[in-house]
Amino acid sequence: MIKFGLVGCGRIAKRHADLLCSGAISGATLVAVCDIKLDRAESFGSKYDVSYFTDMHQMAKKAAIDIFVVLTESGNHADHVIELAGYGKHIIVEKPMALTLPDADSMIKACDQAGIKLFVVKQNRFNLPVIKLRQAIENNRFGRLTMGTVRVRWCRDHNYYSQDPWRGTWKLDGGVLSNQASHHIDLLEWMMGPVKSVFAKGITALANIESEDTAVVVLNFESGAIGIIEATTATRPNNLEGSISILGEHGTVEISGFAVNKMSVWQFTNSEPDDFDVAERYSTNPPDVYGFGHKSYLQNIVDSLNNKNLFEVVDGIQGRKSVELINAIYESIITNKEVVLGKQNYNNKLGVKR
């Protein structure tokens, strides 16, 4: 039984705790939680009947933990992962793994030196229709890819941003691109391949925050294909969609729904026997924008540690890719210029500690 310890008891921690304490993840259990706010830590500890702490180092020393799950503010992920790496236990970190490229590199280095694994949460890769799309990519069913698009049209009103003062700040969060859309940006790059350059525009439309709540991005992929990212938390009054479309010379696939969960278009020039009912068999109806992916993601981590996983795990190197892409996008917004990827650092406000 692999024992988990949660670092941070905020919004996303409930999803992890519910899965780990319900028996949904075979071979895993939650043994401890930590939050610098005593009321949060105590509430989680009581609800899930586990030990609770207000200091992650005390938790690491006193609780028998096999793997830490870092669920703190995005801008603090790097510091917390690097500090926890010293205990020699594997680490899972929620998205985005870091806000800056140097931080991401430092996290990877610290875990490598400690001889532990660093996993980055990208749960949408485990959605049923996304898995099917990835298989089509790997089997070259599209032929030459021509265009890829993701759309994140979600609602995050004043109440959401006011729940925690770090939300929407450059230092600890960023905007819709680094937070809500980071999963979709990861999916787009995973499907379409490496990005050569980006040009982006962003505005703060409705939210009273430092960063953007609405943005559009044009991408040039190394393959010669182009792409579009449309992301906003200014959709009103409710979430509308979180979707991806992939177009190629031999086919088109679109996964829609509000959590990349509904196979709405699946068509190829050369059809295969199971194509006719793909839309029906590869669609899900999750209760919220988190979807069902966390369950499969955590199970894959447990299985990988037991050397029996079937899917590729998302490690620090994989997580770094979307960090670099998002940083390049923010530089483009600030400079109003096309930005070519491949630098060690990018000129933007994201993760700047003042």
Short mmCIF file of C-alpha atoms in Angstrom, two decimals:
data_model
loop_
_atom_site.label_atom_id
_atom_site.label_comp_id
_atom_site.label_asym_id
_atom_site.label_seq_id
_atom_site.Cartn_x
_atom_site.Cartn_y
_atom_site.Cartn_z
CA MET A 1 0.00 0.00 0.00
CA ILE A 2 1.56 3.29 -1.12
CA LYS A 3 1.02 6.02 1.48
CA PHE A 4 0.24 9.55 0.28
CA GLY A 5 0.70 12.87 2.05
CA LEU A 6 -0.95 16.06 0.76
CA VAL A 7 0.87 19.39 1.01
CA GLY A 8 -1.81 22.07 0.75
CA CYS A 9 -5.51 21.70 1.57
CA GLY A 10 -7.08 24.09 -0.93
CA ARG A 11 -9.62 23.67 -3.73
CA ILE A 12 -7.96 20.82 -5.65
CA ALA A 13 -6.88 18.90 -2.54
CA LYS A 14 -10.43 17.66 -2.00
CA ARG A 15 -10.32 15.82 -5.33
CA HIS A 16 -7.12 14.01 -4.37
CA ALA A 17 -8.29 13.22 -0.84
CA ASP A 18 -11.68 11.93 -1.96
CA LEU A 19 -10.04 9.49 -4.38
CA LEU A 20 -7.32 8.32 -2.01
CA CYS A 21 -9.71 7.78 0.92
CA SER A 22 -12.57 6.13 -0.96
CA GLY A 23 -10.67 3.09 -2.19
CA ALA A 24 -10.91 4.38 -5.76
CA ILE A 25 -7.13 4.09 -6.19
CA SER A 26 -6.05 0.47 -5.82
CA GLY A 27 -2.92 0.10 -3.73
CA ALA A 28 -2.96 3.64 -2.33
CA THR A 29 -4.10 5.38 0.82
CA LEU A 30 -3.95 8.86 2.35
CA VAL A 31 -2.13 9.04 5.69
CA ALA A 32 -1.49 12.76 6.30
CA VAL A 33 -2.29 16.29 5.16
CA CYS A 34 -0.65 19.66 5.71
CA ASP A 35 -1.62 23.29 5.33
CA ILE A 36 -0.16 26.44 6.88
CA LYS A 37 -3.70 27.41 7.86
CA LEU A 38 -4.60 25.36 10.93
CA ASP A 39 -8.35 25.43 10.26
CA ARG A 40 -7.89 23.94 6.79
CA ALA A 41 -5.46 21.27 7.94
CA GLU A 42 -7.63 20.33 10.91
CA SER A 43 -10.77 20.22 8.78
CA PHE A 44 -9.15 17.88 6.25
CA GLY A 45 -7.63 15.72 8.96
CA SER A 46 -10.99 15.32 10.66
CA LYS A 47 -12.96 14.72 7.46
CA TYR A 48 -10.59 12.07 6.10
CA ASP A 49 -9.48 10.67 9.47
CA VAL A 50 -5.77 11.22 8.87
CA SER A 51 -2.98 13.03 10.67
CA TYR A 52 -2.76 16.76 9.98
CA PHE A 53 0.09 19.26 10.23
CA THR A 54 0.77 22.95 9.63
CA ASP A 55 4.41 22.35 8.66
CA MET A 56 5.32 20.07 5.76
CA HIS A 57 8.69 19.25 7.31
CA GLN A 58 7.02 18.04 10.48
CA MET A 59 4.69 15.93 8.37
CA ALA A 60 7.62 14.50 6.42
CA LYS A 61 9.44 13.58 9.64
CA LYS A 62 6.52 12.19 11.64
CA ALA A 63 4.23 10.54 9.07
CA ALA A 64 5.14 7.36 7.17
CA ILE A 65 4.74 8.79 3.65
CA ASP A 66 5.86 7.18 0.39
CA ILE A 67 4.88 10.00 -1.95
CA PHE A 68 4.14 13.69 -1.41
CA VAL A 69 1.47 15.52 -3.42
CA VAL A 70 2.25 19.25 -3.68
CA LEU A 71 -1.01 21.19 -4.00
CA THR A 72 0.11 24.62 -2.90
CA GLU A 73 0.06 27.90 -4.83
CA SER A 74 1.59 27.55 -8.29
CA GLY A 75 4.34 30.03 -7.56
CA ASN A 76 5.39 28.04 -4.49
CA HIS A 77 5.55 24.64 -6.21
CA ALA A 78 9.26 24.89 -6.95
CA ASP A 79 10.34 25.78 -3.41
CA HIS A 80 8.16 23.09 -1.88
CA VAL A 81 9.24 20.34 -4.28
CA ILE A 82 12.92 21.19 -3.88
CA GLU A 83 12.65 21.18 -0.07
CA LEU A 84 10.68 17.93 0.02
CA ALA A 85 13.08 16.20 -2.37
CA GLY A 86 15.57 16.00 0.50
CA TYR A 87 13.42 13.39 2.22
CA GLY A 88 13.95 10.89 -0.59
CA LYS A 89 10.28 10.29 -1.31
CA HIS A 90 8.62 10.54 -4.72
CA ILE A 91 6.69 13.72 -5.46
CA ILE A 92 3.54 14.56 -7.41
CA VAL A 93 2.97 18.24 -8.20
CA GLU A 94 -0.22 19.79 -9.52
CA LYS A 95 -0.25 21.90 -12.65
CA PRO A 96 1.52 24.02 -13.58
CA MET A 97 4.64 22.37 -12.17
CA ALA A 98 6.24 25.83 -11.92
CA LEU A 99 5.73 29.36 -13.20
CA THR A 100 9.23 29.89 -14.59
CA LEU A 101 11.58 27.74 -16.61
CA PRO A 102 14.52 28.08 -14.18
CA ASP A 103 12.22 26.89 -11.37
CA ALA A 104 11.09 23.89 -13.42
CA ASP A 105 14.71 23.00 -14.17
CA SER A 106 15.65 23.31 -10.49
CA MET A 107 12.81 20.96 -9.53
CA ILE A 108 13.91 18.35 -12.05
CA LYS A 109 17.54 18.63 -10.91
CA ALA A 110 16.65 18.33 -7.20
CA CYS A 111 14.58 15.20 -7.77
CA ASP A 112 17.22 13.64 -10.03
CA GLN A 113 19.91 14.27 -7.42
CA ALA A 114 17.70 12.74 -4.71
CA GLY A 115 17.05 9.68 -6.86
CA ILE A 116 13.28 10.15 -6.76
CA LYS A 117 10.58 10.50 -9.36
CA LEU A 118 8.78 13.77 -10.08
CA PHE A 119 5.27 13.44 -11.51
CA VAL A 120 3.29 16.37 -12.92
CA VAL A 121 -0.52 16.22 -12.84
CA LYS A 122 -1.94 16.25 -16.38
CA GLN A 123 -5.15 14.36 -15.74
CA ASN A 124 -6.85 15.30 -19.00
CA ARG A 125 -4.42 13.01 -20.85
CA PHE A 126 -6.37 10.14 -19.27
CA ASN A 127 -9.83 11.19 -20.49
CA LEU A 128 -11.31 8.39 -22.63
CA PRO A 129 -11.71 10.45 -25.82
CA VAL A 130 -8.24 12.00 -25.36
CA ILE A 131 -6.66 8.53 -25.15
CA LYS A 132 -8.46 7.56 -28.36
CA LEU A 133 -7.24 10.73 -30.11
CA ARG A 134 -3.68 10.09 -28.99
CA GLN A 135 -3.84 6.58 -30.42
CA ALA A 136 -4.94 8.03 -33.76
CA ILE A 137 -1.95 10.41 -33.68
CA GLU A 138 0.47 7.59 -32.89
CA ASN A 139 -1.03 5.42 -35.63
CA ASN A 140 -0.58 8.26 -38.15
CA ARG A 141 -4.24 8.26 -39.08
CA PHE A 142 -4.20 12.01 -39.71
CA GLY A 143 -1.24 11.95 -42.07
CA ARG A 144 0.24 15.43 -42.15
CA LEU A 145 -1.20 17.56 -39.34
CA THR A 146 -2.45 20.95 -40.49
CA MET A 147 -4.11 22.68 -37.52
CA GLY A 148 -4.76 22.19 -33.82
CA THR A 149 -7.06 24.30 -31.66
CA VAL A 150 -8.00 24.36 -27.98
CA ARG A 151 -10.82 26.39 -26.44
CA VAL A 152 -11.25 27.06 -22.73
CA ARG A 153 -14.41 29.05 -22.12
CA TRP A 154 -14.96 28.88 -18.39
CA CYS A 155 -16.59 31.02 -15.73
CA ARG A 156 -14.49 32.24 -12.82
CA ASP A 157 -16.20 35.19 -11.16
CA HIS A 158 -15.17 37.54 -8.35
CA ASN A 159 -16.00 34.96 -5.68
CA TYR A 160 -13.49 32.51 -7.15
CA TYR A 161 -10.63 34.99 -7.24
CA SER A 162 -11.42 36.41 -3.79
CA GLN A 163 -11.31 32.99 -2.09
CA ASP A 164 -7.52 33.15 -1.97
CA PRO A 165 -5.49 36.36 -2.38
CA TRP A 166 -2.79 34.64 -4.48
CA ARG A 167 -5.17 33.88 -7.37
CA GLY A 168 -4.59 35.98 -10.45
CA THR A 169 -1.31 37.43 -9.15
CA TRP A 170 1.84 37.37 -11.25
CA LYS A 171 3.95 36.18 -8.34
CA LEU A 172 2.00 33.03 -7.44
CA ASP A 173 -0.50 32.26 -10.20
CA GLY A 174 -0.66 34.15 -13.47
CA GLY A 175 -3.90 34.19 -15.43
CA VAL A 176 -6.10 31.90 -17.44
CA LEU A 177 -3.17 30.72 -19.59
CA SER A 178 -0.97 29.50 -16.74
CA ASN A 179 -3.81 28.23 -14.56
CA GLN A 180 -7.07 27.07 -16.13
CA ALA A 181 -5.80 26.52 -19.69
CA SER A 182 -2.49 24.87 -18.83
CA HIS A 183 -3.99 21.37 -19.19
CA HIS A 184 -5.37 22.19 -22.63
CA ILE A 185 -2.10 23.78 -23.74
CA ASP A 186 -0.37 20.56 -22.69
CA LEU A 187 -2.83 18.50 -24.73
CA LEU A 188 -2.35 20.65 -27.82
CA GLU A 189 1.44 20.35 -27.73
CA TRP A 190 1.20 16.62 -26.91
CA MET A 191 -0.92 16.03 -30.00
CA MET A 192 0.67 18.48 -32.45
CA GLY A 193 4.32 18.22 -31.47
CA PRO A 194 6.93 20.86 -30.56
CA VAL A 195 6.08 24.55 -30.98
CA LYS A 196 8.42 26.77 -32.97
CA SER A 197 6.97 30.20 -32.20
CA VAL A 198 3.93 32.00 -30.76
CA PHE A 199 2.13 35.31 -31.08
CA ALA A 200 -0.42 36.22 -28.42
CA LYS A 201 -2.84 38.84 -27.14
CA GLY A 202 -4.29 38.99 -23.65
CA ILE A 203 -6.62 41.27 -21.71
CA THR A 204 -8.14 41.50 -18.26
CA ALA A 205 -11.78 41.62 -19.31
CA LEU A 206 -13.94 41.09 -16.23
CA ALA A 207 -11.88 39.90 -13.28
CA ASN A 208 -10.23 42.29 -10.83
CA ILE A 209 -6.81 40.61 -11.00
CA GLU A 210 -3.24 41.49 -12.02
CA SER A 211 -3.03 39.00 -14.89
CA GLU A 212 -5.17 38.20 -17.94
CA ASP A 213 -8.54 36.47 -17.82
CA THR A 214 -8.90 36.33 -21.62
CA ALA A 215 -6.33 35.49 -24.30
CA VAL A 216 -5.83 34.22 -27.84
CA VAL A 217 -2.63 32.67 -29.18
CA VAL A 218 -1.43 31.71 -32.67
CA LEU A 219 1.15 28.92 -32.72
CA ASN A 220 3.59 27.77 -35.39
CA PHE A 221 4.58 24.13 -34.88
CA GLU A 222 7.92 22.73 -35.98
CA SER A 223 6.02 20.39 -38.29
CA GLY A 224 4.72 23.35 -40.30
CA ALA A 225 1.20 23.11 -38.86
CA ILE A 226 -0.45 26.05 -37.13
CA GLY A 227 -2.57 26.26 -34.00
CA ILE A 228 -4.85 28.44 -31.94
CA ILE A 229 -5.41 28.75 -28.20
CA GLU A 230 -8.55 30.54 -27.07
CA ALA A 231 -8.80 30.85 -23.30
CA THR A 232 -11.02 32.84 -20.95
CA THR A 233 -12.50 32.74 -17.48
CA ALA A 234 -14.84 35.58 -18.47
CA THR A 235 -17.59 33.33 -19.83
CA ARG A 236 -20.89 34.21 -18.17
CA PRO A 237 -22.95 32.98 -16.47
CA ASN A 238 -21.59 29.38 -16.56
CA ASN A 239 -18.78 27.21 -17.93
CA LEU A 240 -19.23 26.66 -21.65
CA GLU A 241 -16.48 24.37 -22.92
CA GLY A 242 -13.00 22.93 -22.67
CA SER A 243 -12.27 21.39 -26.06
CA ILE A 244 -9.65 20.42 -28.62
CA SER A 245 -9.76 20.01 -32.42
CA ILE A 246 -7.08 18.28 -34.49
CA LEU A 247 -7.10 18.52 -38.31
CA GLY A 248 -4.92 16.61 -40.75
CA GLU A 249 -4.77 15.63 -44.42
CA HIS A 250 -6.67 12.38 -43.74
CA GLY A 251 -8.98 13.22 -40.86
CA THR A 252 -10.58 15.50 -38.30
CA VAL A 253 -11.27 14.92 -34.61
CA GLU A 254 -12.96 17.24 -32.15
CA ILE A 255 -13.37 16.56 -28.44
CA SER A 256 -15.78 18.95 -26.80
CA GLY A 257 -17.75 19.16 -23.55
CA PHE A 258 -16.70 21.41 -20.68
CA ALA A 259 -13.88 19.07 -19.62
CA VAL A 260 -12.50 17.67 -22.91
CA ASN A 261 -14.86 14.77 -22.36
CA LYS A 262 -17.16 14.39 -25.39
CA MET A 263 -16.06 12.91 -28.71
CA SER A 264 -18.13 15.11 -31.02
CA VAL A 265 -16.30 14.59 -34.35
CA TRP A 266 -14.38 11.49 -35.45
CA GLN A 267 -13.94 11.20 -39.20
CA PHE A 268 -11.16 9.84 -41.38
CA THR A 269 -10.70 9.35 -45.13
CA ASN A 270 -9.84 5.70 -44.58
CA SER A 271 -12.33 4.35 -42.07
CA GLU A 272 -11.69 1.46 -39.69
CA PRO A 273 -14.23 -1.07 -38.35
CA ASP A 274 -14.73 0.59 -34.97
CA ASP A 275 -15.00 4.16 -36.29
CA PHE A 276 -18.80 4.20 -36.57
CA ASP A 277 -19.48 4.16 -32.81
CA VAL A 278 -16.42 5.98 -31.46
CA ALA A 279 -18.44 9.08 -30.58
CA GLU A 280 -20.74 7.01 -28.39
CA ARG A 281 -18.13 4.78 -26.76
CA TYR A 282 -15.53 7.46 -26.04
CA SER A 283 -17.58 10.12 -24.32
CA THR A 284 -18.06 10.80 -20.63
CA ASN A 285 -20.23 13.14 -18.61
CA PRO A 286 -18.23 14.40 -15.62
CA PRO A 287 -19.85 16.46 -12.84
CA ASP A 288 -17.39 19.36 -13.15
CA VAL A 289 -14.47 20.74 -15.16
CA TYR A 290 -11.98 18.47 -13.39
CA GLY A 291 -13.44 15.50 -15.26
CA PHE A 292 -12.62 11.92 -14.28
CA GLY A 293 -8.93 12.02 -15.18
CA HIS A 294 -7.48 12.33 -11.67
CA LYS A 295 -8.56 8.78 -10.82
CA SER A 296 -6.80 7.28 -13.83
CA TYR A 297 -3.82 9.58 -13.34
CA LEU A 298 -3.24 8.60 -9.71
CA GLN A 299 -3.81 4.93 -10.49
CA ASN A 300 -1.19 5.17 -13.24
CA ILE A 301 1.29 6.65 -10.75
CA VAL A 302 0.69 3.83 -8.28
CA ASP A 303 0.97 1.23 -11.04
CA SER A 304 4.16 2.79 -12.37
CA LEU A 305 5.75 2.61 -8.93
CA ASN A 306 4.78 -1.07 -8.87
CA ASN A 307 6.21 -1.54 -12.40
CA LYS A 308 2.90 -2.46 -13.99
CA ASN A 309 1.63 0.73 -15.63
CA LEU A 310 0.34 0.67 -19.21
CA PHE A 311 0.48 4.41 -19.95
CA GLU A 312 3.32 6.89 -20.16
CA VAL A 313 3.71 8.84 -16.93
CA VAL A 314 4.00 12.61 -17.09
CA ASP A 315 7.35 13.42 -15.51
CA GLY A 316 9.20 16.67 -14.94
CA ILE A 317 10.60 16.75 -18.47
CA GLN A 318 7.10 16.43 -19.93
CA GLY A 319 5.73 19.06 -17.53
CA ARG A 320 8.53 21.46 -18.44
CA LYS A 321 7.34 21.66 -22.04
CA SER A 322 4.10 23.46 -21.23
CA VAL A 323 5.91 25.72 -18.74
CA GLU A 324 8.21 26.92 -21.52
CA LEU A 325 5.34 27.37 -23.96
CA ILE A 326 3.28 29.39 -21.47
CA ASN A 327 6.26 31.59 -20.65
CA ALA A 328 6.85 32.28 -24.34
CA ILE A 329 3.17 33.19 -24.73
CA TYR A 330 3.37 35.68 -21.86
CA GLU A 331 6.48 37.27 -23.37
CA SER A 332 4.59 37.71 -26.63
CA ILE A 333 1.68 39.40 -24.84
CA ILE A 334 4.03 41.83 -23.10
CA THR A 335 6.26 42.62 -26.10
CA ASN A 336 3.51 42.42 -28.75
CA LYS A 337 5.93 40.38 -30.86
CA GLU A 338 6.26 36.84 -32.13
CA VAL A 339 8.43 34.81 -29.75
CA VAL A 340 10.59 31.88 -30.82
CA LEU A 341 10.93 29.05 -28.30
CA GLY A 342 14.22 27.55 -27.17
CA LYS A 343 15.50 30.12 -24.67
CA GLN A 344 16.57 29.44 -21.10
CA ASN A 345 14.37 32.23 -19.73
CA TYR A 346 11.59 34.48 -20.97
CA ASN A 347 10.79 38.15 -20.47
CA ASN A 348 7.47 38.35 -18.62
CA LYS A 349 5.98 38.98 -15.18
CA LEU A 350 5.08 35.37 -14.45
CA GLY A 351 6.57 34.10 -11.21
CA VAL A 352 8.51 37.29 -10.56
CA LYS A 353 9.21 37.44 -6.81
CA ARG A 354 9.26 41.04 -5.68
#
